[in-house]
Amino acid sequence: MAGGKERSMKALKEVWRRPENSLCADCGKPDPDWASSTLGVFICLSCSGIHRNIPSISKVKSLKMDHWDDAQVQFLAKHGNAVSKATYEAHIPIYYYQPNYNDCQVLREQWIRAKYERKEFTEPGRQLPYSDGVKEGILWKRARDNGQFQPRKFLLSEREGCLKYFTKQDAKEPKINVKIDLINATFQPVKIGNPNGLQITYLKDNKTRNIFVYHESGKEVVDWFNAIRSVQFHYLKVAFPIANDNEIKNRLTRNFLKEGYMEKTGPKQREAFKKRWFTLDHRRLMYFKDPLDVFAKGEVFVGSRENGYSIQKGLPSGTQGNFSWHHGITIVTPDREYLFTCETETDQLDWIAAFTSIINQPMTPQEYAIEAYFKFKS
């Protein structure tokens, strides 16, 4: 009996050590130590919890703590992550967002359910709820004045190339009508205070505006997210006919590089430092009095090193103004210096790393135009 267990464990470890099983099949996290005995995939602890909520599809066991019999080990050996991907991920639309282990629960759960439960990607040309080029429905939107969430009708149209929302379901004219190429969408469950919270941002008069929404259904809100990406993709395919699919995919919705509180002072650098919420969206550093403000109080353009932008740890000597946080950051631009302080050294280093990653990238022609606008505005 003991010999049989040892043989099974040895065989299990051999399958486990295969290169294709070295990352979680669903989120890509290294060194997965759980597996599904019914799907034959190797997964991480976090994804195993999602699988456990779909017991009709997946039965999960620990690779370290649970016993695996010979038949189960043979099933894993026959399948594994490579075979699973070839089956369940055979026809993923190019625009579909495939989450990783840093993404929020709702994205990862709906990705797993889409693969194994709904089998959305097993057949070519399948009609999907986010691939029609039009989507209409109710989302709960946060009101600007009182912060309450209210049901609003949203309409996404590939033919018109826009996203609209209406204050009343029978309204003929939308409250907003935004071109699809000006939109970004990113999940913000912690900030919004809802596990299905989605932040939609767009440019209005070259200023960023925020819309905060959610839906009770995780599937519905993720379908909206991928519908936005689908419409954007097809719009950009027409706008940039010589660009390849991967180049266009990289221009779709993006996560913010970093968010959090810092203190800032004014242009004279003698004013008291004030605590503000900052969002770094590629080259736009925006600051808000409150994380859920609709409009930013101000924006800073972060250019490239070759154009005279740099980041320095600490504040210039002799800096005036009262500040309660002592971990300083200085952003140097061709026109002026921007001074910030962070609460902890970890925050300071994280912000410096985020700024450095942007400054080290060369600017695109579109970004030169944005930089010119910022200089004109100032």
mmCIF file of C-alpha atoms in Angstrom, residues 57-373:
data_model
loop_
_atom_site.group_PDB
_atom_site.id
_atom_site.type_symbol
_atom_site.label_atom_id
_atom_site.label_comp_id
_atom_site.label_asym_id
_atom_site.label_seq_id
_atom_site.Cartn_x
_atom_site.Cartn_y
_atom_site.Cartn_z
ATOM 1 C CA ILE A 57 -17.322 21.454 -13.529
ATOM 2 C CA SER A 58 -14.214 21.216 -11.391
ATOM 3 C CA LYS A 59 -13.045 19.213 -8.386
ATOM 4 C CA VAL A 60 -9.841 20.627 -6.888
ATOM 5 C CA LYS A 61 -7.210 19.008 -4.679
ATOM 6 C CA SER A 62 -3.941 20.100 -3.145
ATOM 7 C CA LEU A 63 -0.874 18.656 -4.846
ATOM 8 C CA LYS A 64 0.974 18.700 -1.523
ATOM 9 C CA MET A 65 -1.614 17.739 1.089
ATOM 10 C CA ASP A 66 -4.191 15.537 -0.663
ATOM 11 C CA HIS A 67 -3.904 11.954 -1.867
ATOM 12 C CA TRP A 68 -4.040 11.352 -5.618
ATOM 13 C CA ASP A 69 -4.837 7.826 -6.803
ATOM 14 C CA ASP A 70 -3.323 6.279 -9.932
ATOM 15 C CA ALA A 71 -6.321 7.058 -12.137
ATOM 16 C CA GLN A 72 -6.295 10.726 -11.153
ATOM 17 C CA VAL A 73 -2.559 11.020 -11.759
ATOM 18 C CA GLN A 74 -2.953 9.396 -15.173
ATOM 19 C CA PHE A 75 -5.733 11.852 -15.997
ATOM 20 C CA LEU A 76 -3.439 14.782 -15.094
ATOM 21 C CA ALA A 77 -0.639 13.253 -17.195
ATOM 22 C CA LYS A 78 -2.978 12.881 -20.183
ATOM 23 C CA HIS A 79 -4.221 16.457 -19.919
ATOM 24 C CA GLY A 80 -2.239 19.210 -18.133
ATOM 25 C CA ASN A 81 -2.184 22.911 -18.878
ATOM 26 C CA ALA A 82 -1.030 22.710 -22.499
ATOM 27 C CA VAL A 83 -3.841 20.358 -23.554
ATOM 28 C CA SER A 84 -6.339 22.426 -21.581
ATOM 29 C CA LYS A 85 -5.328 25.650 -23.293
ATOM 30 C CA ALA A 86 -5.554 24.015 -26.711
ATOM 31 C CA THR A 87 -9.120 23.003 -25.871
ATOM 32 C CA TYR A 88 -10.627 25.762 -23.705
ATOM 33 C CA GLU A 89 -8.656 28.715 -25.120
ATOM 34 C CA ALA A 90 -8.647 27.695 -28.778
ATOM 35 C CA HIS A 91 -10.599 30.683 -30.122
ATOM 36 C CA ILE A 92 -10.246 33.638 -27.755
ATOM 37 C CA PRO A 93 -11.107 36.937 -29.481
ATOM 38 C CA ILE A 94 -8.018 39.148 -29.810
ATOM 39 C CA TYR A 95 -9.683 41.921 -27.815
ATOM 40 C CA TYR A 96 -10.807 39.707 -24.890
ATOM 41 C CA TYR A 97 -9.011 40.652 -21.672
ATOM 42 C CA GLN A 98 -7.211 37.658 -20.183
ATOM 43 C CA PRO A 99 -6.563 38.472 -16.516
ATOM 44 C CA ASN A 100 -3.437 37.665 -14.570
ATOM 45 C CA TYR A 101 -2.869 37.011 -10.874
ATOM 46 C CA ASN A 102 -2.731 40.747 -10.097
ATOM 47 C CA ASP A 103 -6.253 41.329 -11.411
ATOM 48 C CA CYS A 104 -9.376 41.504 -9.275
ATOM 49 C CA GLN A 105 -11.619 38.610 -8.325
ATOM 50 C CA VAL A 106 -14.485 39.346 -10.716
ATOM 51 C CA LEU A 107 -12.210 39.386 -13.770
ATOM 52 C CA ARG A 108 -10.512 36.124 -12.826
ATOM 53 C CA GLU A 109 -13.760 34.390 -11.873
ATOM 54 C CA GLN A 110 -15.566 35.304 -15.088
ATOM 55 C CA TRP A 111 -12.510 34.280 -17.141
ATOM 56 C CA ILE A 112 -12.540 30.859 -15.478
ATOM 57 C CA ARG A 113 -16.305 30.481 -15.875
ATOM 58 C CA ALA A 114 -16.115 31.618 -19.511
ATOM 59 C CA LYS A 115 -13.526 28.917 -20.251
ATOM 60 C CA TYR A 116 -14.770 25.875 -18.404
ATOM 61 C CA GLU A 117 -18.437 26.488 -17.563
ATOM 62 C CA ARG A 118 -19.725 28.413 -20.591
ATOM 63 C CA LYS A 119 -17.042 27.110 -23.005
ATOM 64 C CA GLU A 120 -16.997 30.436 -24.835
ATOM 65 C CA PHE A 121 -13.705 29.842 -26.650
ATOM 66 C CA THR A 122 -13.923 26.231 -27.832
ATOM 67 C CA GLU A 123 -15.506 26.876 -31.247
ATOM 68 C CA PRO A 124 -14.607 29.408 -33.966
ATOM 69 C CA GLY A 125 -17.040 32.169 -34.878
ATOM 70 C CA ARG A 126 -19.234 31.689 -31.829
ATOM 71 C CA GLN A 127 -21.653 34.546 -31.103
ATOM 72 C CA LEU A 128 -20.649 36.027 -27.761
ATOM 73 C CA PRO A 129 -22.539 38.549 -25.608
ATOM 74 C CA TYR A 130 -19.775 41.130 -26.050
ATOM 75 C CA SER A 131 -19.092 40.640 -29.765
ATOM 76 C CA ASP A 132 -22.295 42.017 -31.343
ATOM 77 C CA GLY A 133 -20.988 45.558 -31.836
ATOM 78 C CA VAL A 134 -23.827 46.918 -29.724
ATOM 79 C CA LYS A 135 -24.704 46.552 -26.049
ATOM 80 C CA GLU A 136 -27.529 48.177 -24.129
ATOM 81 C CA GLY A 137 -28.482 47.808 -20.492
ATOM 82 C CA ILE A 138 -28.618 49.202 -16.991
ATOM 83 C CA LEU A 139 -25.563 49.969 -14.900
ATOM 84 C CA TRP A 140 -25.591 51.541 -11.461
ATOM 85 C CA LYS A 141 -23.779 54.888 -11.782
ATOM 86 C CA ARG A 142 -22.433 57.017 -8.939
ATOM 87 C CA ALA A 143 -24.025 60.461 -8.869
ATOM 88 C CA ARG A 144 -21.681 63.426 -8.915
ATOM 89 C CA ASP A 145 -23.591 65.512 -6.363
ATOM 90 C CA ASN A 146 -24.542 63.104 -3.548
ATOM 91 C CA GLY A 147 -22.405 60.031 -4.221
ATOM 92 C CA GLN A 148 -25.433 57.713 -4.443
ATOM 93 C CA PHE A 149 -25.541 54.964 -7.072
ATOM 94 C CA GLN A 150 -28.540 55.184 -9.387
ATOM 95 C CA PRO A 151 -29.635 52.956 -12.303
ATOM 96 C CA ARG A 152 -28.791 54.463 -15.679
ATOM 97 C CA LYS A 153 -29.259 53.168 -19.205
ATOM 98 C CA PHE A 154 -26.004 52.765 -21.136
ATOM 99 C CA LEU A 155 -25.692 52.204 -24.877
ATOM 100 C CA LEU A 156 -22.503 51.096 -26.645
ATOM 101 C CA SER A 157 -22.515 51.239 -30.446
ATOM 102 C CA GLU A 158 -19.813 50.110 -32.853
ATOM 103 C CA ARG A 159 -21.684 51.638 -35.800
ATOM 104 C CA GLU A 160 -21.741 55.065 -34.122
ATOM 105 C CA GLY A 161 -18.340 54.536 -32.477
ATOM 106 C CA CYS A 162 -19.495 55.809 -29.093
ATOM 107 C CA LEU A 163 -20.712 55.102 -25.570
ATOM 108 C CA LYS A 164 -23.819 56.922 -24.279
ATOM 109 C CA TYR A 165 -25.721 56.995 -21.042
ATOM 110 C CA PHE A 166 -29.200 58.324 -20.322
ATOM 111 C CA THR A 167 -30.541 59.714 -17.046
ATOM 112 C CA LYS A 168 -33.957 58.187 -17.774
ATOM 113 C CA GLN A 169 -34.751 54.956 -19.569
ATOM 114 C CA ASP A 170 -37.176 56.693 -21.940
ATOM 115 C CA ALA A 171 -34.926 59.716 -22.572
ATOM 116 C CA LYS A 172 -34.322 60.474 -26.234
ATOM 117 C CA GLU A 173 -31.116 62.458 -25.733
ATOM 118 C CA PRO A 174 -28.120 61.032 -23.853
ATOM 119 C CA LYS A 175 -26.488 62.762 -20.905
ATOM 120 C CA ILE A 176 -23.114 62.020 -22.477
ATOM 121 C CA ASN A 177 -22.000 60.785 -25.880
ATOM 122 C CA VAL A 178 -18.320 59.820 -25.895
ATOM 123 C CA LYS A 179 -16.223 58.630 -28.830
ATOM 124 C CA ILE A 180 -15.034 55.105 -28.216
ATOM 125 C CA ASP A 181 -11.351 55.906 -28.856
ATOM 126 C CA LEU A 182 -11.372 58.421 -25.949
ATOM 127 C CA ILE A 183 -12.542 55.837 -23.383
ATOM 128 C CA ASN A 184 -10.630 53.785 -20.869
ATOM 129 C CA ALA A 185 -12.144 51.262 -18.454
ATOM 130 C CA THR A 186 -10.521 49.590 -15.467
ATOM 131 C CA PHE A 187 -11.906 47.582 -12.560
ATOM 132 C CA GLN A 188 -11.767 49.372 -9.185
ATOM 133 C CA PRO A 189 -13.564 47.210 -6.592
ATOM 134 C CA VAL A 190 -11.742 48.680 -3.574
ATOM 135 C CA LYS A 191 -12.054 52.319 -4.610
ATOM 136 C CA ILE A 192 -15.727 52.016 -5.582
ATOM 137 C CA GLY A 193 -16.582 49.770 -2.647
ATOM 138 C CA ASN A 194 -18.200 47.069 -4.781
ATOM 139 C CA PRO A 195 -16.621 43.798 -6.010
ATOM 140 C CA ASN A 196 -17.983 44.537 -9.507
ATOM 141 C CA GLY A 197 -16.960 48.206 -9.573
ATOM 142 C CA LEU A 198 -15.785 49.565 -12.925
ATOM 143 C CA GLN A 199 -14.216 52.984 -13.532
ATOM 144 C CA ILE A 200 -14.810 54.437 -16.991
ATOM 145 C CA THR A 201 -12.699 57.456 -17.927
ATOM 146 C CA TYR A 202 -12.805 59.641 -20.996
ATOM 147 C CA LEU A 203 -11.350 62.897 -22.253
ATOM 148 C CA LYS A 204 -13.553 65.977 -22.325
ATOM 149 C CA ASP A 205 -11.852 69.134 -23.588
ATOM 150 C CA ASN A 206 -8.581 67.211 -23.092
ATOM 151 C CA LYS A 207 -9.391 66.766 -19.397
ATOM 152 C CA THR A 208 -10.037 63.390 -17.843
ATOM 153 C CA ARG A 209 -13.525 62.685 -16.512
ATOM 154 C CA ASN A 210 -14.458 59.672 -14.362
ATOM 155 C CA ILE A 211 -17.645 57.609 -14.307
ATOM 156 C CA PHE A 212 -17.993 54.991 -11.557
ATOM 157 C CA VAL A 213 -20.411 52.115 -12.196
ATOM 158 C CA TYR A 214 -21.208 48.581 -11.115
ATOM 159 C CA HIS A 215 -23.646 45.780 -11.847
ATOM 160 C CA GLU A 216 -24.957 43.148 -9.444
ATOM 161 C CA SER A 217 -23.897 40.441 -11.894
ATOM 162 C CA GLY A 218 -20.181 39.820 -12.273
ATOM 163 C CA LYS A 219 -20.769 38.294 -15.693
ATOM 164 C CA GLU A 220 -22.699 41.341 -16.906
ATOM 165 C CA VAL A 221 -20.106 43.889 -15.824
ATOM 166 C CA VAL A 222 -17.243 41.856 -17.368
ATOM 167 C CA ASP A 223 -19.316 41.519 -20.559
ATOM 168 C CA TRP A 224 -19.602 45.331 -20.642
ATOM 169 C CA PHE A 225 -15.848 45.623 -20.171
ATOM 170 C CA ASN A 226 -15.073 43.250 -23.041
ATOM 171 C CA ALA A 227 -17.777 44.826 -25.214
ATOM 172 C CA ILE A 228 -15.981 48.172 -24.841
ATOM 173 C CA ARG A 229 -12.711 46.495 -25.855
ATOM 174 C CA SER A 230 -14.421 44.807 -28.817
ATOM 175 C CA VAL A 231 -15.888 48.071 -30.137
ATOM 176 C CA GLN A 232 -12.566 49.855 -29.597
ATOM 177 C CA PHE A 233 -10.698 47.132 -31.461
ATOM 178 C CA HIS A 234 -12.917 47.254 -34.535
ATOM 179 C CA TYR A 235 -12.958 51.062 -34.525
ATOM 180 C CA LEU A 236 -9.157 51.205 -34.405
ATOM 181 C CA LYS A 237 -8.844 48.553 -37.136
ATOM 182 C CA VAL A 238 -10.598 51.000 -39.467
ATOM 183 C CA ALA A 239 -8.731 54.057 -38.150
ATOM 184 C CA PHE A 240 -5.293 52.379 -38.446
ATOM 185 C CA PRO A 241 -5.589 49.896 -41.335
ATOM 186 C CA ILE A 242 -1.854 49.137 -41.546
ATOM 187 C CA ALA A 243 -1.488 48.317 -37.831
ATOM 188 C CA ASN A 244 -1.417 44.623 -36.921
ATOM 189 C CA ASP A 245 -3.820 43.097 -34.425
ATOM 190 C CA ASN A 246 -1.348 43.039 -31.528
ATOM 191 C CA GLU A 247 -0.498 46.717 -32.012
ATOM 192 C CA ILE A 248 -4.192 47.562 -31.848
ATOM 193 C CA LYS A 249 -4.722 45.266 -28.856
ATOM 194 C CA ASN A 250 -2.101 47.254 -26.946
ATOM 195 C CA ARG A 251 -4.141 50.425 -27.507
ATOM 196 C CA LEU A 252 -7.269 49.077 -25.824
ATOM 197 C CA THR A 253 -8.247 49.572 -22.184
ATOM 198 C CA ARG A 254 -5.364 49.761 -19.722
ATOM 199 C CA ASN A 255 -4.882 49.589 -15.977
ATOM 200 C CA PHE A 256 -3.516 52.616 -14.178
ATOM 201 C CA LEU A 257 0.194 52.365 -13.455
ATOM 202 C CA LYS A 258 -0.234 53.495 -9.860
ATOM 203 C CA GLU A 259 -2.717 55.177 -7.538
ATOM 204 C CA GLY A 260 -2.537 56.436 -3.986
ATOM 205 C CA TYR A 261 -2.167 59.423 -1.692
ATOM 206 C CA MET A 262 0.701 61.892 -1.785
ATOM 207 C CA GLU A 263 1.106 65.463 -0.602
ATOM 208 C CA LYS A 264 1.791 68.248 -3.096
ATOM 209 C CA THR A 265 2.653 71.923 -3.007
ATOM 210 C CA GLY A 266 1.865 74.678 -5.498
ATOM 211 C CA PRO A 267 3.975 76.179 -8.307
ATOM 212 C CA LYS A 268 5.631 78.727 -6.007
ATOM 213 C CA GLN A 269 6.793 75.870 -3.758
ATOM 214 C CA ARG A 270 6.112 77.969 -0.672
ATOM 215 C CA GLU A 271 2.514 76.870 -0.109
ATOM 216 C CA ALA A 272 1.588 74.237 2.467
ATOM 217 C CA PHE A 273 1.628 70.686 1.143
ATOM 218 C CA LYS A 274 -1.891 69.247 0.738
ATOM 219 C CA LYS A 275 -2.907 65.597 0.739
ATOM 220 C CA ARG A 276 -4.347 64.517 -2.608
ATOM 221 C CA TRP A 277 -5.291 61.267 -4.350
ATOM 222 C CA PHE A 278 -3.037 60.669 -7.373
ATOM 223 C CA THR A 279 -3.615 58.504 -10.435
ATOM 224 C CA LEU A 280 -0.849 57.800 -12.947
ATOM 225 C CA ASP A 281 -2.504 56.906 -16.258
ATOM 226 C CA HIS A 282 0.474 56.412 -18.553
ATOM 227 C CA ARG A 283 1.848 59.974 -19.068
ATOM 228 C CA ARG A 284 -0.991 61.735 -17.250
ATOM 229 C CA LEU A 285 -0.498 62.242 -13.508
ATOM 230 C CA MET A 286 -3.850 63.413 -12.164
ATOM 231 C CA TYR A 287 -4.675 64.514 -8.636
ATOM 232 C CA PHE A 288 -8.021 64.599 -6.878
ATOM 233 C CA LYS A 289 -9.278 65.815 -3.529
ATOM 234 C CA ASP A 290 -11.197 62.537 -3.205
ATOM 235 C CA PRO A 291 -10.553 59.232 -5.055
ATOM 236 C CA LEU A 292 -14.153 59.265 -6.392
ATOM 237 C CA ASP A 293 -14.121 62.819 -7.752
ATOM 238 C CA VAL A 294 -15.487 63.159 -11.277
ATOM 239 C CA PHE A 295 -12.836 65.638 -12.445
ATOM 240 C CA ALA A 296 -9.184 65.971 -11.476
ATOM 241 C CA LYS A 297 -8.128 69.160 -9.713
ATOM 242 C CA GLY A 298 -5.048 69.179 -11.910
ATOM 243 C CA GLU A 299 -2.898 67.101 -14.244
ATOM 244 C CA VAL A 300 0.839 66.852 -14.843
ATOM 245 C CA PHE A 301 2.278 65.561 -18.107
ATOM 246 C CA VAL A 302 5.161 63.123 -17.581
ATOM 247 C CA GLY A 303 7.331 63.092 -20.711
ATOM 248 C CA SER A 304 10.473 61.180 -21.621
ATOM 249 C CA ARG A 305 14.022 61.499 -20.394
ATOM 250 C CA GLU A 306 15.261 62.481 -23.845
ATOM 251 C CA ASN A 307 12.863 65.443 -23.733
ATOM 252 C CA GLY A 308 14.120 66.827 -20.436
ATOM 253 C CA TYR A 309 11.995 64.948 -17.880
ATOM 254 C CA SER A 310 13.520 63.234 -14.873
ATOM 255 C CA ILE A 311 12.608 61.922 -11.428
ATOM 256 C CA GLN A 312 14.585 62.605 -8.264
ATOM 257 C CA LYS A 313 14.341 61.092 -4.813
ATOM 258 C CA GLY A 314 13.810 63.756 -2.154
ATOM 259 C CA LEU A 315 12.983 67.463 -2.264
ATOM 260 C CA PRO A 316 15.316 70.327 -3.291
ATOM 261 C CA SER A 317 17.343 71.741 -0.414
ATOM 262 C CA GLY A 318 15.671 74.706 1.193
ATOM 263 C CA THR A 319 12.154 73.612 0.233
ATOM 264 C CA GLN A 320 9.626 75.724 2.099
ATOM 265 C CA GLY A 321 6.058 74.939 3.050
ATOM 266 C CA ASN A 322 4.691 72.690 5.765
ATOM 267 C CA PHE A 323 4.498 68.981 5.024
ATOM 268 C CA SER A 324 3.635 66.109 7.352
ATOM 269 C CA TRP A 325 5.145 63.349 5.195
ATOM 270 C CA HIS A 326 8.913 63.298 4.738
ATOM 271 C CA HIS A 327 9.642 60.954 1.839
ATOM 272 C CA GLY A 328 9.967 63.407 -1.016
ATOM 273 C CA ILE A 329 9.819 63.083 -4.796
ATOM 274 C CA THR A 330 10.726 65.726 -7.369
ATOM 275 C CA ILE A 331 9.529 65.507 -10.968
ATOM 276 C CA VAL A 332 11.686 67.703 -13.183
ATOM 277 C CA THR A 333 10.121 68.944 -16.426
ATOM 278 C CA PRO A 334 11.500 71.398 -19.014
ATOM 279 C CA ASP A 335 9.354 74.147 -17.477
ATOM 280 C CA ARG A 336 9.322 73.566 -13.703
ATOM 281 C CA GLU A 337 9.746 71.146 -10.837
ATOM 282 C CA TYR A 338 6.816 69.366 -9.144
ATOM 283 C CA LEU A 339 7.273 68.464 -5.476
ATOM 284 C CA PHE A 340 5.517 65.627 -3.672
ATOM 285 C CA THR A 341 5.860 63.789 -0.367
ATOM 286 C CA CYS A 342 4.880 60.216 0.512
ATOM 287 C CA GLU A 343 3.855 58.749 3.838
ATOM 288 C CA THR A 344 6.309 55.839 3.730
ATOM 289 C CA GLU A 345 9.569 55.021 2.003
ATOM 290 C CA THR A 346 7.861 52.042 0.318
ATOM 291 C CA ASP A 347 5.295 54.394 -1.238
ATOM 292 C CA GLN A 348 8.092 56.720 -2.316
ATOM 293 C CA LEU A 349 10.052 53.933 -4.032
ATOM 294 C CA ASP A 350 6.924 52.541 -5.711
ATOM 295 C CA TRP A 351 6.024 55.948 -7.145
ATOM 296 C CA ILE A 352 9.605 56.537 -8.310
ATOM 297 C CA ALA A 353 9.599 53.151 -10.066
ATOM 298 C CA ALA A 354 6.297 53.970 -11.802
ATOM 299 C CA PHE A 355 7.492 57.414 -12.932
ATOM 300 C CA THR A 356 10.837 55.996 -14.091
ATOM 301 C CA SER A 357 9.122 53.351 -16.231
ATOM 302 C CA ILE A 358 7.277 56.116 -18.104
ATOM 303 C CA ILE A 359 10.170 58.561 -18.366
ATOM 304 C CA ASN A 360 12.383 55.858 -19.885
ATOM 305 C CA GLN A 361 9.932 55.275 -22.747
ATOM 306 C CA PRO A 362 10.225 57.382 -25.927
ATOM 307 C CA MET A 363 7.235 59.582 -26.709
ATOM 308 C CA THR A 364 4.839 58.889 -29.590
ATOM 309 C CA PRO A 365 3.689 61.612 -32.017
ATOM 310 C CA GLN A 366 0.324 61.686 -30.226
ATOM 311 C CA GLU A 367 2.089 62.254 -26.904
ATOM 312 C CA TYR A 368 4.038 65.187 -28.329
ATOM 313 C CA ALA A 369 0.667 66.736 -29.203
ATOM 314 C CA ILE A 370 -0.581 66.163 -25.635
ATOM 315 C CA GLU A 371 2.605 67.700 -24.229
ATOM 316 C CA ALA A 372 2.094 70.769 -26.440
ATOM 317 C CA TYR A 373 -1.452 71.130 -25.103
#
